[in-house]
Coordinates of C-alpha atoms in Angstrom, one line a residue:
E1 CA 0.3 -0.5 19.2
P2 CA 4.0 -0.9 20.1
D3 CA 5.2 -0.3 16.5
K4 CA 3.4 3.1 16.5
E5 CA 4.5 4.4 19.9
K6 CA 7.3 6.9 20.6
I7 CA 7.6 8.2 17.1
T8 CA 8.1 11.8 16.3
R9 CA 7.4 13.0 12.7
V10 CA 7.9 16.3 10.9
I11 CA 5.9 16.8 7.7
S12 CA 6.0 19.5 5.1
R13 CA 4.4 20.1 1.7
M14 CA 4.8 22.6 -1.1
G15 CA 2.5 22.9 -4.1
L16 CA 2.8 24.8 -7.4
Q17 CA 0.1 25.1 -10.0
F18 CA 2.1 25.9 -13.0
T19 CA -0.8 26.0 -15.5
R20 CA -4.5 26.0 -15.1
N21 CA -4.9 22.2 -15.2
H22 CA -1.5 21.0 -14.1
Q23 CA 0.2 20.9 -10.7
F24 CA 3.5 20.0 -9.0
D25 CA 3.7 19.0 -5.4
L26 CA 6.8 18.3 -3.2
F27 CA 6.5 16.3 0.0
F28 CA 9.0 15.8 2.9
L29 CA 8.7 13.7 6.0
A30 CA 11.3 13.1 8.7
Q31 CA 10.7 10.4 11.4
H32 CA 12.6 9.5 14.6
D33 CA 11.7 6.4 16.5
Y34 CA 12.9 6.7 20.1
S35 CA 11.2 3.5 21.4
D36 CA 13.1 1.1 23.7
R37 CA 16.0 -0.8 22.2
P38 CA 16.1 -4.2 23.9
F39 CA 19.2 -6.4 23.9
I40 CA 19.5 -10.1 23.1
G41 CA 18.1 -12.0 26.0
N42 CA 15.7 -9.3 27.3
I43 CA 12.2 -10.4 28.1
I44 CA 9.3 -8.7 26.4
A45 CA 5.6 -9.0 27.3
A46 CA 3.6 -10.9 24.7
G47 CA 1.9 -8.4 22.4
R48 CA 4.4 -5.6 23.2
E49 CA 7.0 -6.7 20.6
D50 CA 8.2 -4.1 18.0
D51 CA 10.0 -5.9 15.1
I52 CA 11.3 -2.7 13.4
D53 CA 12.4 0.7 14.6
A54 CA 13.2 3.1 11.9
S55 CA 14.6 6.7 11.9
M56 CA 14.6 8.0 8.3
G57 CA 13.4 10.6 5.9
W58 CA 11.2 10.6 2.8
L59 CA 11.2 13.1 -0.2
G60 CA 8.5 12.8 -2.8
A61 CA 7.3 14.7 -5.8
R62 CA 3.9 14.5 -7.7
F63 CA 3.0 15.8 -11.1
S64 CA -0.8 15.7 -11.7
G65 CA -3.4 17.3 -13.9
D66 CA -6.2 17.1 -16.4
L67 CA -6.1 16.7 -20.1
D68 CA -8.9 17.6 -22.5
F69 CA -9.2 15.3 -25.5
E70 CA -12.3 17.0 -26.7
I71 CA -14.6 14.6 -28.6
V72 CA -12.9 11.5 -27.1
G73 CA -13.3 12.5 -23.5
D74 CA -11.2 13.9 -20.6
A75 CA -8.3 12.3 -18.7
G76 CA -6.6 12.9 -15.3
Y77 CA -3.0 11.8 -14.7
W78 CA -0.6 11.5 -11.9
V79 CA 3.1 10.7 -11.6
D80 CA 4.4 10.1 -8.0
I81 CA 8.1 9.6 -7.3
A82 CA 9.7 9.1 -3.8
G83 CA 13.0 8.3 -2.2
M84 CA 13.9 7.4 1.4
G85 CA 16.9 6.9 3.5
G86 CA 17.9 6.4 7.1
Q87 CA 18.6 3.6 9.6
V88 CA 16.6 0.6 10.6
R89 CA 16.9 -1.7 13.6
N90 CA 15.4 -5.2 13.3
Y91 CA 14.5 -7.5 16.1
E92 CA 13.4 -11.2 16.2
F93 CA 11.7 -12.8 19.1
D94 CA 11.2 -16.4 20.5
D95 CA 8.4 -17.6 22.7
V96 CA 9.2 -18.3 26.3
E97 CA 7.1 -19.3 29.3
I98 CA 7.9 -17.6 32.6
E99 CA 5.9 -18.5 35.7
D100 CA 3.2 -20.0 33.5
E101 CA 2.9 -16.8 31.5
E102 CA 3.7 -16.6 27.7
Q103 CA 6.3 -14.0 27.0
L104 CA 8.9 -13.2 24.4
V105 CA 12.7 -13.2 24.5
V106 CA 14.8 -11.1 22.1
A107 CA 16.6 -13.7 19.9
E108 CA 18.3 -11.5 17.4
R109 CA 18.9 -7.8 16.7
G110 CA 20.6 -5.9 13.9
T111 CA 21.1 -2.5 12.3
A112 CA 21.1 -1.6 8.6
N113 CA 21.3 1.5 6.6
A114 CA 18.1 1.9 4.6
V115 CA 17.7 3.5 1.2
G116 CA 15.0 2.9 -1.4
W117 CA 12.8 4.5 -4.1
A118 CA 9.2 4.1 -5.4
M119 CA 7.1 5.3 -8.2
D120 CA 3.3 5.3 -8.9
L121 CA 1.9 6.6 -12.2
G122 CA -1.4 6.3 -13.9
M123 CA -4.2 7.8 -16.0
S124 CA -8.0 7.9 -15.8
W125 CA -9.9 8.4 -19.0
Q126 CA -13.5 9.6 -18.8
T127 CA -15.0 8.5 -22.0
P128 CA -18.1 9.6 -24.0
L129 CA -19.0 6.0 -24.7
P130 CA -22.4 4.5 -23.8
L131 CA -22.8 4.1 -20.0
S132 CA -20.1 6.8 -19.6
P133 CA -17.4 4.4 -18.4
T134 CA -14.1 5.6 -16.9
F135 CA -11.0 3.5 -17.6
T136 CA -8.0 3.7 -15.3
A137 CA -4.6 2.1 -15.8
S138 CA -1.7 2.4 -13.3
Y139 CA 1.7 1.0 -12.5
A140 CA 3.4 1.2 -9.1
I141 CA 6.8 -0.2 -8.0
G142 CA 8.8 -0.1 -4.7
S143 CA 12.5 -1.0 -4.8
G144 CA 13.7 -4.4 -3.4
D145 CA 17.0 -5.5 -1.8
D146 CA 19.1 -7.6 -4.2
N147 CA 21.9 -8.1 -1.6
P148 CA 20.4 -8.9 1.8
T149 CA 23.7 -10.0 3.3
D150 CA 25.3 -6.5 3.3
K151 CA 24.7 -3.6 5.7
W152 CA 22.3 -1.9 3.3
D153 CA 18.5 -2.5 3.2
R154 CA 17.3 -1.3 -0.2
N155 CA 13.6 -2.2 0.3
F156 CA 11.4 0.9 0.0
R157 CA 9.2 1.5 3.0
Q158 CA 6.1 3.6 3.1
T159 CA 5.8 6.2 5.9
G160 CA 3.4 4.4 8.2
L161 CA 0.9 7.2 7.7
H162 CA -0.3 5.8 4.4
D163 CA -3.6 4.0 3.8
N164 CA -3.3 3.4 0.0
N165 CA -6.9 4.5 -0.3
N166 CA -8.5 6.8 -2.9
R167 CA -11.2 6.9 -5.5
Y168 CA -11.1 7.4 -9.3
N169 CA -14.3 8.8 -10.8
G170 CA -16.8 7.0 -8.6
V171 CA -18.5 7.9 -5.3
D172 CA -16.6 5.5 -3.1
R173 CA -13.0 5.3 -1.9
F174 CA -11.2 1.9 -2.0
R175 CA -7.7 0.4 -1.6
Y176 CA -6.2 1.0 -5.0
Y177 CA -3.6 -1.7 -4.6
G178 CA -6.1 -4.4 -3.7
E179 CA -8.8 -4.8 -1.1
L180 CA -7.8 -8.3 -0.1
F181 CA -4.0 -8.5 -0.8
R182 CA -3.4 -5.0 0.6
P183 CA 0.4 -4.9 -0.1
E184 CA 2.7 -2.2 1.0
L185 CA 4.8 -0.7 -1.8
S186 CA 8.0 -2.5 -0.8
N187 CA 9.8 -4.9 -3.1
I188 CA 6.8 -5.2 -5.4
S189 CA 5.5 -4.0 -8.7
I190 CA 1.7 -3.7 -9.2
F191 CA -0.1 -3.3 -12.5
S192 CA -3.8 -2.2 -12.1
F193 CA -6.6 -1.7 -14.5
S194 CA -10.2 -0.6 -13.7
A195 CA -13.5 0.2 -15.4
G196 CA -16.0 2.4 -13.5
F197 CA -19.6 3.2 -14.4
P198 CA -21.8 6.0 -13.0
M199 CA -25.2 4.7 -11.9
L200 CA -28.5 6.4 -11.0
K201 CA -28.0 10.0 -9.7
S202 CA -25.1 9.5 -7.2
S203 CA -23.9 5.9 -7.3
S204 CA -21.1 4.0 -9.1
L205 CA -19.9 0.5 -9.9
E206 CA -16.1 -0.1 -10.2
F207 CA -14.3 -3.3 -11.4
L208 CA -10.5 -3.5 -10.7
Y209 CA -7.8 -6.0 -11.7
H210 CA -4.4 -6.1 -10.0
R211 CA -1.3 -8.2 -10.8
Y212 CA 1.5 -8.5 -8.3
V213 CA 5.2 -9.3 -8.9
Q214 CA 8.1 -9.1 -6.5
V215 CA 11.0 -6.9 -7.7
V216 CA 13.5 -9.3 -6.0
A217 CA 12.5 -12.8 -5.0
S218 CA 12.3 -12.8 -1.3
E219 CA 10.8 -14.8 1.6
E220 CA 9.5 -11.6 3.1
L221 CA 6.3 -9.8 2.1
A222 CA 5.1 -6.4 3.4
G223 CA 1.3 -6.4 3.7
K224 CA -1.7 -8.1 5.1
I225 CA -1.0 -11.6 3.6
K226 CA 0.5 -13.8 6.3
A227 CA 1.8 -16.6 4.0
D228 CA 5.5 -16.3 3.3
P229 CA 6.8 -16.5 -0.3
N230 CA 9.4 -19.1 -1.2
G231 CA 12.2 -16.6 -2.1
I232 CA 12.7 -18.3 -5.5
D233 CA 9.7 -17.2 -7.7
R234 CA 8.6 -13.6 -8.0
E235 CA 5.0 -14.0 -9.2
L236 CA 2.7 -13.2 -6.3
G237 CA -0.6 -13.6 -8.1
W238 CA -3.6 -11.4 -9.1
E239 CA -6.8 -10.0 -7.6
L240 CA -10.2 -8.9 -8.9
D241 CA -12.3 -6.3 -7.0
A242 CA -15.8 -4.9 -7.4
V243 CA -16.9 -1.8 -5.5
F244 CA -20.6 -0.8 -5.6
G245 CA -21.3 2.6 -3.9
I246 CA -24.8 3.9 -3.4
E247 CA -25.3 7.5 -2.3
E248 CA -28.9 8.3 -3.4
W249 CA -30.1 9.6 -0.1
K250 CA -29.2 12.7 2.0
R251 CA -28.1 10.8 5.1
L252 CA -27.6 7.2 4.1
E253 CA -24.6 5.8 2.2
L254 CA -24.2 2.1 1.2
E255 CA -21.1 0.3 0.0
V256 CA -20.8 -3.4 -1.2
L257 CA -17.3 -4.6 -1.9
G258 CA -16.1 -8.0 -3.1
A259 CA -12.6 -9.3 -3.9
I260 CA -11.1 -12.5 -5.2
Y261 CA -7.3 -13.2 -4.9
R262 CA -5.4 -16.0 -6.6
S263 CA -1.9 -16.8 -5.2
G264 CA 1.1 -17.0 -7.6
A265 CA 4.1 -19.3 -7.9
A266 CA 6.0 -17.4 -5.3
F267 CA 3.9 -19.1 -2.6
G268 CA 5.1 -22.6 -3.6
A269 CA 2.8 -25.3 -2.3
N270 CA 0.1 -22.6 -1.7
A271 CA 0.2 -21.3 -5.3
N272 CA -3.0 -21.1 -7.4
K273 CA -5.2 -21.0 -4.3
L274 CA -8.2 -18.7 -4.0
A275 CA -9.2 -16.3 -1.2
Y276 CA -12.4 -14.3 -1.0
H277 CA -13.5 -11.2 0.7
V278 CA -16.9 -9.5 1.0
T279 CA -17.7 -6.3 2.9
F280 CA -21.0 -4.4 3.4
K281 CA -20.8 -1.0 4.9
M282 CA -23.6 1.4 5.8
D283 CA -23.1 5.0 7.0
F284 CA -25.9 7.1 8.4
N285 CA -25.0 10.8 8.8
F286 CA -26.9 12.7 11.4

């Protein structure tokens, strides 16, 4: 893919376990994008466009650990904080037909200094209640740009290596910001709550709720949703997910995943509309 080509990255990590159940980690990533830099009027083959070239660095810290609440259960917590800075080149393209072939022409290009921050914190509580549920609450936020007309882009950007995929106390991993909406942590705040239940010997059922709000009302949205917000309202909507993982056999693993998303006022005429997603996955290990 053009947006992933000609990128050099340097990654480092340092960890310190300062008590038996608590740990501190420090992360650093530097990225240089040396892909082609077309000028306005240059022709690009369809499918070879690269909207953004970014050369920047990220510095992040994580505090995590386990807490023993004795008769009321155990809890795991995490606090992630990250900052980034660098330079971003943006390109816009128009469709053009040359010798009966659809191609693209560079219509606009610009450069901005990029700086941003993000935070993700949460706690999972493994309870002694009937059915042994685990409740998880989390909050994540990535900075937005409240002055898009200057030479600074204050939208936080993730590294490009992220998958926003993990598991809480169940057997299956899932997209913890939403299986259907799948946002990047850029100009958005996300509140999530989940309830997970162990089942059988090695299976689990997880229910998750997510609420999405833009930090700064914007017509741009980083993520899988193709519809554009109106740039006036900040409410992006909510999502409900269910993840059922079955790992009762030595070689066979099954996963059923369902998601419902309802759009918010930020989508204007498309507000309050529902989208659905269902996935069935089977892994056979030889």
